[in-house]
PDB file of C-alpha atoms and ligand atoms in Angstrom:
ATOM      1  CA  UNK A  49     -21.743 -24.374  87.542  1.00  0.00           C
ATOM      2  CA  UNK A  50     -22.890 -25.038  91.160  1.00  0.00           C
ATOM      3  CA  UNK A  51     -24.085 -28.747  91.438  1.00  0.00           C
ATOM      4  CA  UNK A  52     -26.225 -27.941  94.540  1.00  0.00           C
ATOM      5  CA  UNK A  53     -28.755 -26.169  92.145  1.00  0.00           C
ATOM      6  CA  UNK A  54     -29.760 -29.690  90.901  1.00  0.00           C
ATOM      7  CA  UNK A  55     -30.977 -30.380  94.412  1.00  0.00           C
ATOM      8  CA  UNK A  56     -33.664 -27.653  94.054  1.00  0.00           C
ATOM      9  CA  UNK A  57     -35.248 -29.934  91.432  1.00  0.00           C
ATOM     10  CA  UNK A  58     -37.733 -32.377  92.994  1.00  0.00           C
ATOM     11  CA  UNK A  59     -38.351 -36.077  91.974  1.00  0.00           C
ATOM     12  CA  UNK A  60     -40.376 -38.936  93.069  1.00  0.00           C
ATOM     13  CA  UNK A  61     -38.869 -42.446  93.304  1.00  0.00           C
ATOM     14  CA  UNK A  62     -40.226 -45.287  91.225  1.00  0.00           C
ATOM     15  CA  UNK A  63     -39.606 -48.604  90.070  1.00  0.00           C
ATOM     16  CA  UNK A  64     -39.678 -49.287  86.289  1.00  0.00           C
ATOM     17  CA  UNK A  65     -39.927 -52.633  85.023  1.00  0.00           C
ATOM     18  CA  UNK A  66     -39.797 -54.180  81.565  1.00  0.00           C
ATOM     19  CA  UNK A  67     -39.982 -57.827  80.069  1.00  0.00           C
ATOM     20  CA  UNK A  68     -38.991 -59.217  76.608  1.00  0.00           C
ATOM     21  CA  UNK A  69     -39.519 -62.811  75.718  1.00  0.00           C
ATOM     22  CA  UNK A  70     -38.371 -64.635  78.890  1.00  0.00           C
ATOM     23  CA  UNK A  71     -36.260 -61.812  80.226  1.00  0.00           C
ATOM     24  CA  UNK A  72     -37.628 -59.353  82.922  1.00  0.00           C
ATOM     25  CA  UNK A  73     -36.104 -56.842  85.169  1.00  0.00           C
ATOM     26  CA  UNK A  74     -36.684 -53.442  86.818  1.00  0.00           C
ATOM     27  CA  UNK A  75     -34.821 -50.524  88.224  1.00  0.00           C
ATOM     28  CA  UNK A  76     -35.179 -47.575  90.529  1.00  0.00           C
ATOM     29  CA  UNK A  77     -35.895 -44.484  88.736  1.00  0.00           C
ATOM     30  CA  UNK A  78     -36.277 -40.843  89.646  1.00  0.00           C
ATOM     31  CA  UNK A  79     -37.093 -39.622  86.272  1.00  0.00           C
ATOM     32  CA  UNK A  80     -40.766 -40.486  85.637  1.00  0.00           C
ATOM     33  CA  UNK A  81     -43.178 -37.650  84.915  1.00  0.00           C
ATOM     34  CA  UNK A  82     -46.665 -37.336  83.447  1.00  0.00           C
ATOM     35  CA  UNK A  83     -46.331 -35.113  80.256  1.00  0.00           C
ATOM     36  CA  UNK A  84     -49.919 -35.036  78.964  1.00  0.00           C
ATOM     37  CA  UNK A  85     -53.283 -35.690  80.198  1.00  0.00           C
ATOM     38  CA  UNK A  86     -55.491 -36.440  77.276  1.00  0.00           C
ATOM     39  CA  UNK A  87     -54.565 -38.991  76.508  1.00  0.00           C
ATOM     40  CA  UNK A  88     -52.422 -39.644  79.709  1.00  0.00           C
ATOM     41  CA  UNK A  89     -48.739 -40.070  78.814  1.00  0.00           C
ATOM     42  CA  UNK A  90     -45.511 -40.436  80.926  1.00  0.00           C
ATOM     43  CA  UNK A  91     -41.812 -39.749  80.116  1.00  0.00           C
ATOM     44  CA  UNK A  92     -38.947 -41.750  81.661  1.00  0.00           C
ATOM     45  CA  UNK A  93     -35.225 -41.470  81.071  1.00  0.00           C
ATOM     46  CA  UNK A  94     -33.282 -44.790  81.262  1.00  0.00           C
ATOM     47  CA  UNK A  95     -29.531 -45.425  80.950  1.00  0.00           C
ATOM     48  CA  UNK A  96     -28.481 -47.267  78.022  1.00  0.00           C
ATOM     49  CA  UNK A  97     -26.241 -49.509  80.313  1.00  0.00           C
ATOM     50  CA  UNK A  98     -29.396 -50.731  81.956  1.00  0.00           C
ATOM     51  CA  UNK A  99     -30.708 -54.102  81.279  1.00  0.00           C
ATOM     52  CA  UNK A 100     -34.386 -52.872  81.659  1.00  0.00           C
ATOM     53  CA  UNK A 101     -33.510 -50.363  78.891  1.00  0.00           C
ATOM     54  CA  UNK A 102     -32.646 -53.047  76.383  1.00  0.00           C
ATOM     55  CA  UNK A 103     -36.042 -54.986  77.391  1.00  0.00           C
ATOM     56  CA  UNK A 104     -38.014 -51.553  76.857  1.00  0.00           C
ATOM     57  CA  UNK A 105     -36.508 -50.940  73.562  1.00  0.00           C
ATOM     58  CA  UNK A 106     -37.297 -54.536  72.221  1.00  0.00           C
ATOM     59  CA  UNK A 107     -40.838 -54.669  73.655  1.00  0.00           C
ATOM     60  CA  UNK A 108     -41.837 -50.943  73.599  1.00  0.00           C
ATOM     61  CA  UNK A 109     -43.691 -51.550  76.859  1.00  0.00           C
ATOM     62  CA  UNK A 110     -42.856 -50.964  80.522  1.00  0.00           C
ATOM     63  CA  UNK A 111     -44.523 -50.553  83.996  1.00  0.00           C
ATOM     64  CA  UNK A 112     -44.010 -48.030  86.713  1.00  0.00           C
ATOM     65  CA  UNK A 113     -44.811 -48.467  90.348  1.00  0.00           C
ATOM     66  CA  UNK A 114     -44.798 -45.340  92.628  1.00  0.00           C
ATOM     67  CA  UNK A 115     -42.981 -46.273  95.844  1.00  0.00           C
ATOM     68  CA  UNK A 116     -44.090 -45.527  99.187  1.00  0.00           C
ATOM     69  CA  UNK A 117     -42.130 -43.542 101.694  1.00  0.00           C
ATOM     70  CA  UNK A 118     -41.692 -46.364 103.953  1.00  0.00           C
ATOM     71  CA  UNK A 119     -40.230 -48.406 101.158  1.00  0.00           C
ATOM     72  CA  UNK A 120     -37.965 -51.477 102.385  1.00  0.00           C
ATOM     73  CA  UNK A 121     -34.332 -50.719 101.769  1.00  0.00           C
ATOM     74  CA  UNK A 122     -34.131 -54.167 100.418  1.00  0.00           C
ATOM     75  CA  UNK A 123     -36.155 -53.027  97.325  1.00  0.00           C
ATOM     76  CA  UNK A 124     -33.982 -50.033  96.898  1.00  0.00           C
ATOM     77  CA  UNK A 125     -30.854 -52.191  96.907  1.00  0.00           C
ATOM     78  CA  UNK A 126     -32.206 -54.971  94.861  1.00  0.00           C
ATOM     79  CA  UNK A 127     -33.730 -52.854  92.284  1.00  0.00           C
ATOM     80  CA  UNK A 128     -31.198 -49.816  92.407  1.00  0.00           C
ATOM     81  CA  UNK A 129     -27.915 -51.729  93.026  1.00  0.00           C
ATOM     82  CA  UNK A 130     -27.971 -55.113  91.297  1.00  0.00           C
ATOM     83  CA  UNK A 131     -28.334 -56.118  87.579  1.00  0.00           C
ATOM     84  CA  UNK A 132     -31.236 -58.027  86.285  1.00  0.00           C
ATOM     85  CA  UNK A 133     -28.894 -59.662  83.807  1.00  0.00           C
ATOM     86  CA  UNK A 134     -27.766 -62.088  86.644  1.00  0.00           C
ATOM     87  CA  UNK A 135     -30.350 -61.608  89.391  1.00  0.00           C
ATOM     88  CA  UNK A 136     -34.172 -62.261  89.614  1.00  0.00           C
ATOM     89  CA  UNK A 137     -34.982 -59.124  91.212  1.00  0.00           C
ATOM     90  CA  UNK A 138     -38.781 -60.036  91.652  1.00  0.00           C
ATOM     91  CA  UNK A 139     -38.053 -63.397  93.582  1.00  0.00           C
ATOM     92  CA  UNK A 140     -38.242 -61.798  97.065  1.00  0.00           C
ATOM     93  CA  UNK A 141     -40.930 -59.105  96.651  1.00  0.00           C
ATOM     94  CA  UNK A 142     -44.657 -58.901  95.918  1.00  0.00           C
ATOM     95  CA  UNK A 143     -45.329 -58.429  92.257  1.00  0.00           C
ATOM     96  CA  UNK A 144     -48.068 -59.174  89.688  1.00  0.00           C
ATOM     97  CA  UNK A 145     -48.392 -59.500  85.944  1.00  0.00           C
ATOM     98  CA  UNK A 146     -50.443 -56.884  84.087  1.00  0.00           C
ATOM     99  CA  UNK A 147     -52.957 -57.840  81.305  1.00  0.00           C
ATOM    100  CA  UNK A 148     -50.218 -57.157  78.988  1.00  0.00           C
ATOM    101  CA  UNK A 149     -47.845 -59.712  80.495  1.00  0.00           C
ATOM    102  CA  UNK A 150     -45.571 -57.242  82.137  1.00  0.00           C
ATOM    103  CA  UNK A 151     -44.066 -57.425  85.591  1.00  0.00           C
ATOM    104  CA  UNK A 152     -45.057 -54.784  88.158  1.00  0.00           C
ATOM    105  CA  UNK A 153     -43.854 -54.409  91.529  1.00  0.00           C
ATOM    106  CA  UNK A 154     -46.719 -54.227  94.118  1.00  0.00           C
ATOM    107  CA  UNK A 155     -44.770 -54.435  97.356  1.00  0.00           C
ATOM    108  CA  UNK A 156     -44.399 -51.082  98.967  1.00  0.00           C
ATOM    109  CA  UNK A 157     -45.968 -49.365  96.103  1.00  0.00           C
ATOM    110  CA  UNK A 158     -48.905 -47.072  96.186  1.00  0.00           C
ATOM    111  CA  UNK A 159     -49.983 -47.417  92.559  1.00  0.00           C
ATOM    112  CA  UNK A 160     -48.792 -48.678  89.230  1.00  0.00           C
ATOM    113  CA  UNK A 161     -48.997 -47.666  85.581  1.00  0.00           C
ATOM    114  CA  UNK A 162     -48.846 -49.903  82.518  1.00  0.00           C
ATOM    115  CA  UNK A 163     -47.257 -48.057  79.620  1.00  0.00           C
ATOM    116  CA  UNK A 164     -46.854 -48.510  75.620  1.00  0.00           C
ATOM    117  CA  UNK A 165     -43.948 -46.559  74.143  1.00  0.00           C
ATOM    118  CA  UNK A 166     -44.828 -43.935  71.517  1.00  0.00           C
ATOM    119  CA  UNK A 167     -41.418 -42.287  70.933  1.00  0.00           C
ATOM    120  CA  UNK A 168     -37.800 -42.821  72.041  1.00  0.00           C
ATOM    121  CA  UNK A 169     -35.191 -40.094  71.938  1.00  0.00           C
ATOM    122  CA  UNK A 170     -31.696 -40.836  71.984  1.00  0.00           C
ATOM    123  CA  UNK A 171     -29.962 -38.615  74.536  1.00  0.00           C
ATOM    124  CA  UNK A 172     -26.448 -40.155  74.316  1.00  0.00           C
ATOM    125  CA  UNK A 173     -26.105 -41.854  77.678  1.00  0.00           C
ATOM    126  CA  UNK A 174     -29.752 -42.443  78.099  1.00  0.00           C
ATOM    127  CA  UNK A 175     -33.110 -42.950  76.256  1.00  0.00           C
ATOM    128  CA  UNK A 176     -36.141 -40.788  76.881  1.00  0.00           C
ATOM    129  CA  UNK A 177     -39.230 -42.797  76.335  1.00  0.00           C
ATOM    130  CA  UNK A 178     -42.542 -41.087  75.991  1.00  0.00           C
ATOM    131  CA  UNK A 179     -45.478 -43.552  76.598  1.00  0.00           C
ATOM    132  CA  UNK A 180     -49.085 -43.882  76.564  1.00  0.00           C
ATOM    133  CA  UNK A 181     -50.578 -45.028  79.863  1.00  0.00           C
ATOM    134  CA  UNK A 182     -52.938 -47.902  79.032  1.00  0.00           C
ATOM    135  CA  UNK A 183     -53.831 -49.078  82.636  1.00  0.00           C
ATOM    136  CA  UNK A 184     -53.440 -47.947  86.217  1.00  0.00           C
ATOM    137  CA  UNK A 185     -54.196 -49.304  89.678  1.00  0.00           C
ATOM    138  CA  UNK A 186     -54.167 -47.545  93.098  1.00  0.00           C
ATOM    139  CA  UNK A 187     -52.789 -50.364  95.483  1.00  0.00           C
ATOM    140  CA  UNK A 188     -52.826 -48.252  98.868  1.00  0.00           C
ATOM    141  CA  UNK A 189     -52.971 -44.747 100.276  1.00  0.00           C
ATOM    142  CA  UNK A 190     -49.854 -43.287 101.846  1.00  0.00           C
ATOM    143  CA  UNK A 191     -47.072 -40.724 101.354  1.00  0.00           C
ATOM    144  CA  UNK A 192     -45.091 -41.120  98.220  1.00  0.00           C
ATOM    145  CA  UNK A 193     -41.315 -41.605  98.310  1.00  0.00           C
ATOM    146  CA  UNK A 194     -39.578 -38.379  97.079  1.00  0.00           C
ATOM    147  CA  UNK A 195     -35.989 -38.248  96.095  1.00  0.00           C
ATOM    148  CA  UNK A 196     -35.371 -35.459  98.648  1.00  0.00           C
ATOM    149  CA  UNK A 197     -36.585 -37.906 101.333  1.00  0.00           C
ATOM    150  CA  UNK A 198     -34.498 -40.740 100.085  1.00  0.00           C
ATOM    151  CA  UNK A 199     -31.488 -38.401 100.072  1.00  0.00           C
ATOM    152  CA  UNK A 200     -32.045 -36.428 103.324  1.00  0.00           C
ATOM    153  CA  UNK A 201     -33.631 -39.151 105.511  1.00  0.00           C
ATOM    154  CA  UNK A 202     -32.530 -42.353 104.052  1.00  0.00           C
ATOM    155  CA  UNK A 203     -29.035 -41.061 103.278  1.00  0.00           C
ATOM    156  CA  UNK A 204     -29.086 -42.477  99.581  1.00  0.00           C
ATOM    157  CA  UNK A 205     -27.690 -40.931  96.451  1.00  0.00           C
ATOM    158  CA  UNK A 206     -28.420 -41.603  92.783  1.00  0.00           C
ATOM    159  CA  UNK A 207     -26.387 -44.624  91.266  1.00  0.00           C
ATOM    160  CA  UNK A 208     -24.018 -43.904  88.226  1.00  0.00           C
ATOM    161  CA  UNK A 209     -26.623 -44.873  85.734  1.00  0.00           C
ATOM    162  CA  UNK A 210     -29.196 -42.420  86.911  1.00  0.00           C
ATOM    163  CA  UNK A 211     -29.804 -39.250  84.904  1.00  0.00           C
ATOM    164  CA  UNK A 212     -29.220 -37.220  88.007  1.00  0.00           C
ATOM    165  CA  UNK A 213     -26.111 -38.731  89.294  1.00  0.00           C
ATOM    166  CA  UNK A 214     -23.567 -36.478  91.026  1.00  0.00           C
ATOM    167  CA  UNK A 215     -20.141 -37.633  92.217  1.00  0.00           C
ATOM    168  CA  UNK A 216     -20.896 -38.148  96.090  1.00  0.00           C
ATOM    169  CA  UNK A 217     -17.327 -36.538  96.662  1.00  0.00           C
ATOM    170  CA  UNK A 218     -18.420 -33.405  95.111  1.00  0.00           C
ATOM    171  CA  UNK A 219     -21.250 -32.978  97.538  1.00  0.00           C
ATOM    172  CA  UNK A 220     -20.603 -31.492 100.843  1.00  0.00           C
ATOM    173  CA  UNK A 221     -21.932 -33.405 103.801  1.00  0.00           C
ATOM    174  CA  UNK A 222     -24.400 -31.797 106.198  1.00  0.00           C
ATOM    175  CA  UNK A 223     -22.833 -33.874 108.838  1.00  0.00           C
ATOM    176  CA  UNK A 224     -19.559 -32.207 108.553  1.00  0.00           C
ATOM    177  CA  UNK A 225     -20.616 -29.635 111.095  1.00  0.00           C
ATOM    178  CA  UNK A 226     -20.565 -32.397 113.733  1.00  0.00           C
ATOM    179  CA  UNK A 227     -17.718 -33.849 115.487  1.00  0.00           C
ATOM    180  CA  UNK A 228     -18.680 -37.164 114.124  1.00  0.00           C
ATOM    181  CA  UNK A 229     -16.565 -38.950 111.451  1.00  0.00           C
ATOM    182  CA  UNK A 230     -18.682 -39.868 108.685  1.00  0.00           C
ATOM    183  CA  UNK A 231     -17.857 -42.730 106.290  1.00  0.00           C
ATOM    184  CA  UNK A 232     -19.429 -42.764 102.802  1.00  0.00           C
ATOM    185  CA  UNK A 233     -20.217 -45.725 100.766  1.00  0.00           C
ATOM    186  CA  UNK A 234     -18.013 -45.371  97.601  1.00  0.00           C
ATOM    187  CA  UNK A 235     -20.767 -47.472  95.685  1.00  0.00           C
ATOM    188  CA  UNK A 236     -23.899 -45.699  96.402  1.00  0.00           C
ATOM    189  CA  UNK A 237     -22.932 -42.592  98.309  1.00  0.00           C
ATOM    190  CA  UNK A 238     -24.863 -43.682 101.619  1.00  0.00           C
ATOM    191  CA  UNK A 239     -23.106 -41.958 104.610  1.00  0.00           C
ATOM    192  CA  UNK A 240     -22.818 -43.821 107.837  1.00  0.00           C
ATOM    193  CA  UNK A 241     -23.314 -41.338 110.790  1.00  0.00           C
ATOM    194  CA  UNK A 242     -22.256 -42.628 113.960  1.00  0.00           C
ATOM    195  CA  UNK A 243     -24.637 -40.358 115.782  1.00  0.00           C
ATOM    196  CA  UNK A 244     -27.538 -42.231 113.978  1.00  0.00           C
ATOM    197  CA  UNK A 245     -26.041 -45.623 113.669  1.00  0.00           C
ATOM    198  CA  UNK A 246     -27.929 -48.140 111.477  1.00  0.00           C
ATOM    199  CA  UNK A 247     -30.967 -49.301 113.761  1.00  0.00           C
ATOM    200  CA  UNK A 248     -32.352 -51.296 110.927  1.00  0.00           C
ATOM    201  CA  UNK A 249     -29.322 -53.418 110.960  1.00  0.00           C
ATOM    202  CA  UNK A 250     -29.072 -53.482 114.841  1.00  0.00           C
ATOM    203  CA  UNK A 251     -26.313 -50.898 115.060  1.00  0.00           C
ATOM    204  CA  UNK A 252     -27.137 -48.336 117.925  1.00  0.00           C
ATOM    205  CA  UNK A 253     -26.706 -44.748 117.673  1.00  0.00           C
ATOM    206  CA  UNK A 254     -23.207 -43.656 118.909  1.00  0.00           C
ATOM    207  CA  UNK A 255     -21.479 -46.550 117.282  1.00  0.00           C
ATOM    208  CA  UNK A 256     -18.259 -45.313 115.444  1.00  0.00           C
ATOM    209  CA  UNK A 257     -17.678 -46.807 112.178  1.00  0.00           C
ATOM    210  CA  UNK A 258     -14.657 -48.673 113.443  1.00  0.00           C
ATOM    211  CA  UNK A 259     -16.702 -50.733 115.691  1.00  0.00           C
ATOM    212  CA  UNK A 260     -19.037 -51.907 113.029  1.00  0.00           C
ATOM    213  CA  UNK A 261     -18.922 -55.808 112.811  1.00  0.00           C
ATOM    214  CA  UNK A 262     -16.830 -57.037 109.879  1.00  0.00           C
ATOM    215  CA  UNK A 263     -19.930 -58.445 108.213  1.00  0.00           C
ATOM    216  CA  UNK A 264     -21.919 -55.066 108.351  1.00  0.00           C
ATOM    217  CA  UNK A 265     -22.944 -54.158 104.852  1.00  0.00           C
ATOM    218  CA  UNK A 266     -24.122 -50.728 103.320  1.00  0.00           C
ATOM    219  CA  UNK A 267     -27.988 -50.740 104.165  1.00  0.00           C
ATOM    220  CA  UNK A 268     -28.678 -49.115 100.796  1.00  0.00           C
ATOM    221  CA  UNK A 269     -26.411 -51.302  98.169  1.00  0.00           C
ATOM    222  CA  UNK A 270     -25.393 -54.259 100.346  1.00  0.00           C
ATOM    223  CA  UNK A 271     -21.637 -53.879  99.567  1.00  0.00           C
ATOM    224  CA  UNK A 272     -19.080 -54.589 102.297  1.00  0.00           C
ATOM    225  CA  UNK A 273     -17.657 -52.295 104.987  1.00  0.00           C
ATOM    226  CA  UNK A 274     -14.464 -52.180 103.034  1.00  0.00           C
ATOM    227  CA  UNK A 275     -16.195 -50.153 100.280  1.00  0.00           C
ATOM    228  CA  UNK A 276     -16.569 -47.213 102.675  1.00  0.00           C
ATOM    229  CA  UNK A 277     -14.117 -44.175 102.753  1.00  0.00           C
ATOM    230  CA  UNK A 278     -13.741 -41.479 105.423  1.00  0.00           C
ATOM    231  CA  UNK A 279     -15.605 -38.281 104.339  1.00  0.00           C
ATOM    232  CA  UNK A 280     -12.917 -35.407 104.198  1.00  0.00           C
TER     233      UNK A 280
HETATM  234 FE1   FE B 291     -23.731 -48.457  99.508  1.00  0.00          FE
END
């Protein structure tokens, strides 16, 4: 089986949020799709290890925020690479509460959907939830963030809990063609390319990995430099 085939499937990137009693959380998902129009329904796949999955199973409700292409990396790192069990993921980001009392991320989002679960299908590692859309709001106009953009431009990969996770070591790097030595984050798969640097963190293009400051962290998952491995 050629794992590259899976990159021919396209996705958007979303933040899915849930709440049950006093607990609330959210995570970055690339598996949200509209499945019927009348009535409007969406389907999402959620890892059973995910705290938000627990909240959705108990409340049978969730929200979806469609992210914009210019989304802050802090949103990806907070919602994609930390756990809502020990972090208040909403603390630093614009959000609101829907009429049904659910949190919804509004910062860097183009639109949101408030959803009521009708069916849950056990897929082993994940649940597939099919849900009725009960309310929506368009927040702004702009380009939606696609998984291809996240992977190709933001240099991110799916976390292990994602339905589309692939072992980063099994994915050939586009950058191997250059003389640059690429280092890859073993947590999230982000690739540090010296030719590009990390301008968002003040690292100029042309900075070799070895010259990055000791307190430099992965721009996607915020893990330390020591988690990086040289890409063979
Ligand atoms: Fe990382």
